[in-house]
Amino acid sequence: MSVAPLRLVRVRLARSHLAAPAIALIGGALAILPPAAGEGPPSHGPLPAEAVDAQDVITPVPSSLGADPDRVALGRMLFSDPRLSRGGDRACITCHDIRTNGASAVARNLTADGTPAPRNTPTAFNAALSFRLGWAGDIPSLPAQAEIALTKAEFLGGSWPSILAVVRGDPALAGPFQAAYGREADQAAVIDAINSFERSLLTPDSRFDRWLRGDVRALTEAERAGYALFQGIGCAACHQGVNVGGNLFEKVGIFVTLPNKTAAVLRVPSLRNVSVTAPYFDDGSVATLPEAVRLMARAQLGRELTDPQTAAIVAFLGTLTGTYEGRPLTPAAAAPQP
């Protein structure tokens, strides 16, 4: 099946504290694109000649977003503290396992009520680099996400009186909060501490990022061919920017209707660390990366990939796995839910 060329229409928007995005018409769907060249993050060093075209499409993950280390330390403790949940039996790390891939190995985690969550759990790694959060992109910011995660029944199901009682009543938390914020722990400070930790959950130093920075030997010839195919068939029209996605919306199933989708439009997911974050899609229905690649090419681009083409793109995607605290991310191990 032939595919008409993608039509990109850039419209500059008003500047805020972030660089101005642009609007694009991609496959008939309205999307928000990252800034054009010169408006995004600063350069990360010279690129090999063959990577010049990638400079405006994908940029390396930064090593830091400047989060305050004392607040990061507080957020790290809260991220793993089950006392913040309604039942005292789960924490953020229960579903977002930062010891492995920042998510979990199951299609849908269980809620605080013991029922499956509406959607697959996305990884917490690099979430701070996405312009919106959640599969539907309906969570506008990290503070909004933390509020939802802490208090909604399908997540921790806690309440602010009980959360603050735990924090204020624990000397290991109360004193550091006073030192870090100059006041007793309150709702805003708790959310900010968690967000500070989330902003530290970055996975720089993937092999692809090293290649972008000029290490011509970081990728094999087969992986470079996979990236060229990824660009050439149109994957990079939606999966671009620092998070290789996470910065625009897409119509789901442009050429082929996908079953069991709960929304017609979803946020384009990040492909950072995608080779270690199975299962895939918002319902967690696809178990392997080759299957996900083939289905996306069919549904979003109207293309039937051959096995060699699929393998080439999967090889490229494997180069997007970064490191956290000096170790590469790994797939999550299946574990019983609480």
GROMACS .gro file of N, CA, C and O in nm, residues 85-90 95 109-117 149-158 337-338:
model
  112
   85SER      N    1  -0.003   0.516   5.121
   85SER     CA    2  -0.119   0.458   5.054
   85SER      C    3  -0.232   0.430   5.153
   85SER      O    4  -0.209   0.422   5.275
   86ARG      N    5  -0.349   0.411   5.100
   86ARG     CA    6  -0.466   0.389   5.184
   86ARG      C    7  -0.451   0.262   5.267
   86ARG      O    8  -0.483   0.259   5.386
   87GLY      N    9  -0.402   0.154   5.204
   87GLY     CA   10  -0.390   0.028   5.275
   87GLY      C   11  -0.255   0.004   5.338
   87GLY      O   12  -0.235  -0.100   5.403
   88GLY      N   13  -0.161   0.096   5.318
   88GLY     CA   14  -0.027   0.077   5.373
   88GLY      C   15   0.048  -0.037   5.308
   88GLY      O   16   0.143  -0.091   5.367
   89ASP      N   17   0.005  -0.075   5.186
   89ASP     CA   18   0.062  -0.194   5.123
   89ASP      C   19   0.123  -0.167   4.986
   89ASP      O   20   0.165  -0.262   4.918
   90ARG      N   21   0.131  -0.042   4.944
   90ARG     CA   22   0.185  -0.011   4.811
   90ARG      C   23   0.245   0.128   4.812
   90ARG      O   24   0.210   0.213   4.893
   95CYS      N   25   0.447  -0.010   4.128
   95CYS     CA   26   0.417  -0.020   3.984
   95CYS      C   27   0.529   0.039   3.899
   95CYS      O   28   0.543  -0.001   3.782
  109ASN      N   29  -0.136  -0.319   3.608
  109ASN     CA   30  -0.119  -0.337   3.751
  109ASN      C   31  -0.254  -0.336   3.821
  109ASN      O   32  -0.354  -0.286   3.767
  110LEU      N   33  -0.255  -0.388   3.943
  110LEU     CA   34  -0.377  -0.387   4.021
  110LEU      C   35  -0.391  -0.253   4.093
  110LEU      O   36  -0.294  -0.193   4.137
  111THR      N   37  -0.514  -0.208   4.105
  111THR     CA   38  -0.544  -0.084   4.176
  111THR      C   39  -0.546  -0.111   4.326
  111THR      O   40  -0.535  -0.225   4.372
  112ALA      N   41  -0.564  -0.004   4.404
  112ALA     CA   42  -0.575  -0.019   4.549
  112ALA      C   43  -0.697  -0.102   4.588
  112ALA      O   44  -0.702  -0.158   4.697
  113ASP      N   45  -0.794  -0.112   4.499
  113ASP     CA   46  -0.914  -0.193   4.524
  113ASP      C   47  -0.897  -0.338   4.477
  113ASP      O   48  -0.989  -0.418   4.490
  114GLY      N   49  -0.780  -0.369   4.418
  114GLY     CA   50  -0.755  -0.505   4.375
  114GLY      C   51  -0.804  -0.539   4.236
  114GLY      O   52  -0.796  -0.655   4.194
  115THR      N   53  -0.851  -0.440   4.162
  115THR     CA   54  -0.895  -0.461   4.024
  115THR      C   55  -0.789  -0.411   3.928
  115THR      O   56  -0.708  -0.324   3.962
  116PRO      N   57  -0.785  -0.464   3.804
  116PRO     CA   58  -0.683  -0.418   3.708
  116PRO      C   59  -0.699  -0.269   3.676
  116PRO      O   60  -0.811  -0.219   3.661
  117ALA      N   61  -0.588  -0.199   3.667
  117ALA     CA   62  -0.589  -0.058   3.630
  117ALA      C   63  -0.642  -0.042   3.488
  117ALA      O   64  -0.634  -0.136   3.407
  149ALA      N   65  -0.166   1.027   4.158
  149ALA     CA   66  -0.105   0.900   4.202
  149ALA      C   67  -0.123   0.879   4.352
  149ALA      O   68  -0.148   0.766   4.398
  150LEU      N   69  -0.112   0.984   4.428
  150LEU     CA   70  -0.121   0.972   4.574
  150LEU      C   71  -0.263   0.949   4.623
  150LEU      O   72  -0.283   0.877   4.722
  151THR      N   73  -0.361   1.007   4.557
  151THR     CA   74  -0.495   1.011   4.616
  151THR      C   75  -0.603   0.932   4.542
  151THR      O   76  -0.704   0.898   4.603
  152LYS      N   77  -0.584   0.904   4.413
  152LYS     CA   78  -0.688   0.833   4.340
  152LYS      C   79  -0.692   0.686   4.381
  152LYS      O   80  -0.589   0.623   4.404
  153ALA      N   81  -0.814   0.630   4.384
  153ALA     CA   82  -0.831   0.493   4.431
  153ALA      C   83  -0.757   0.392   4.346
  153ALA      O   84  -0.709   0.290   4.396
  154GLU      N   85  -0.745   0.419   4.214
  154GLU     CA   86  -0.677   0.320   4.130
  154GLU      C   87  -0.526   0.320   4.146
  154GLU      O   88  -0.458   0.235   4.090
  155PHE      N   89  -0.472   0.413   4.224
  155PHE     CA   90  -0.329   0.418   4.247
  155PHE      C   91  -0.301   0.393   4.395
  155PHE      O   92  -0.317   0.281   4.442
  156LEU      N   93  -0.259   0.493   4.470
  156LEU     CA   94  -0.232   0.470   4.612
  156LEU      C   95  -0.355   0.489   4.700
  156LEU      O   96  -0.363   0.431   4.808
  157GLY      N   97  -0.448   0.570   4.656
  157GLY     CA   98  -0.573   0.587   4.730
  157GLY      C   99  -0.557   0.653   4.865
  157GLY      O  100  -0.641   0.634   4.954
  158GLY      N  101  -0.450   0.731   4.886
  158GLY     CA  102  -0.428   0.796   5.014
  158GLY      C  103  -0.511   0.923   5.029
  158GLY      O  104  -0.582   0.967   4.937
  337GLN      N  105   0.115  -0.917   4.244
  337GLN     CA  106   0.066  -0.785   4.286
  337GLN      C  107   0.009  -0.792   4.427
  337GLN      O  108  -0.043  -0.894   4.469
  338PRO      N  109   0.021  -0.683   4.504
  338PRO     CA  110  -0.030  -0.686   4.642
  338PRO      C  111  -0.181  -0.693   4.643
  338PRO      O  112  -0.248  -0.657   4.548
   0.00000   0.00000   0.00000
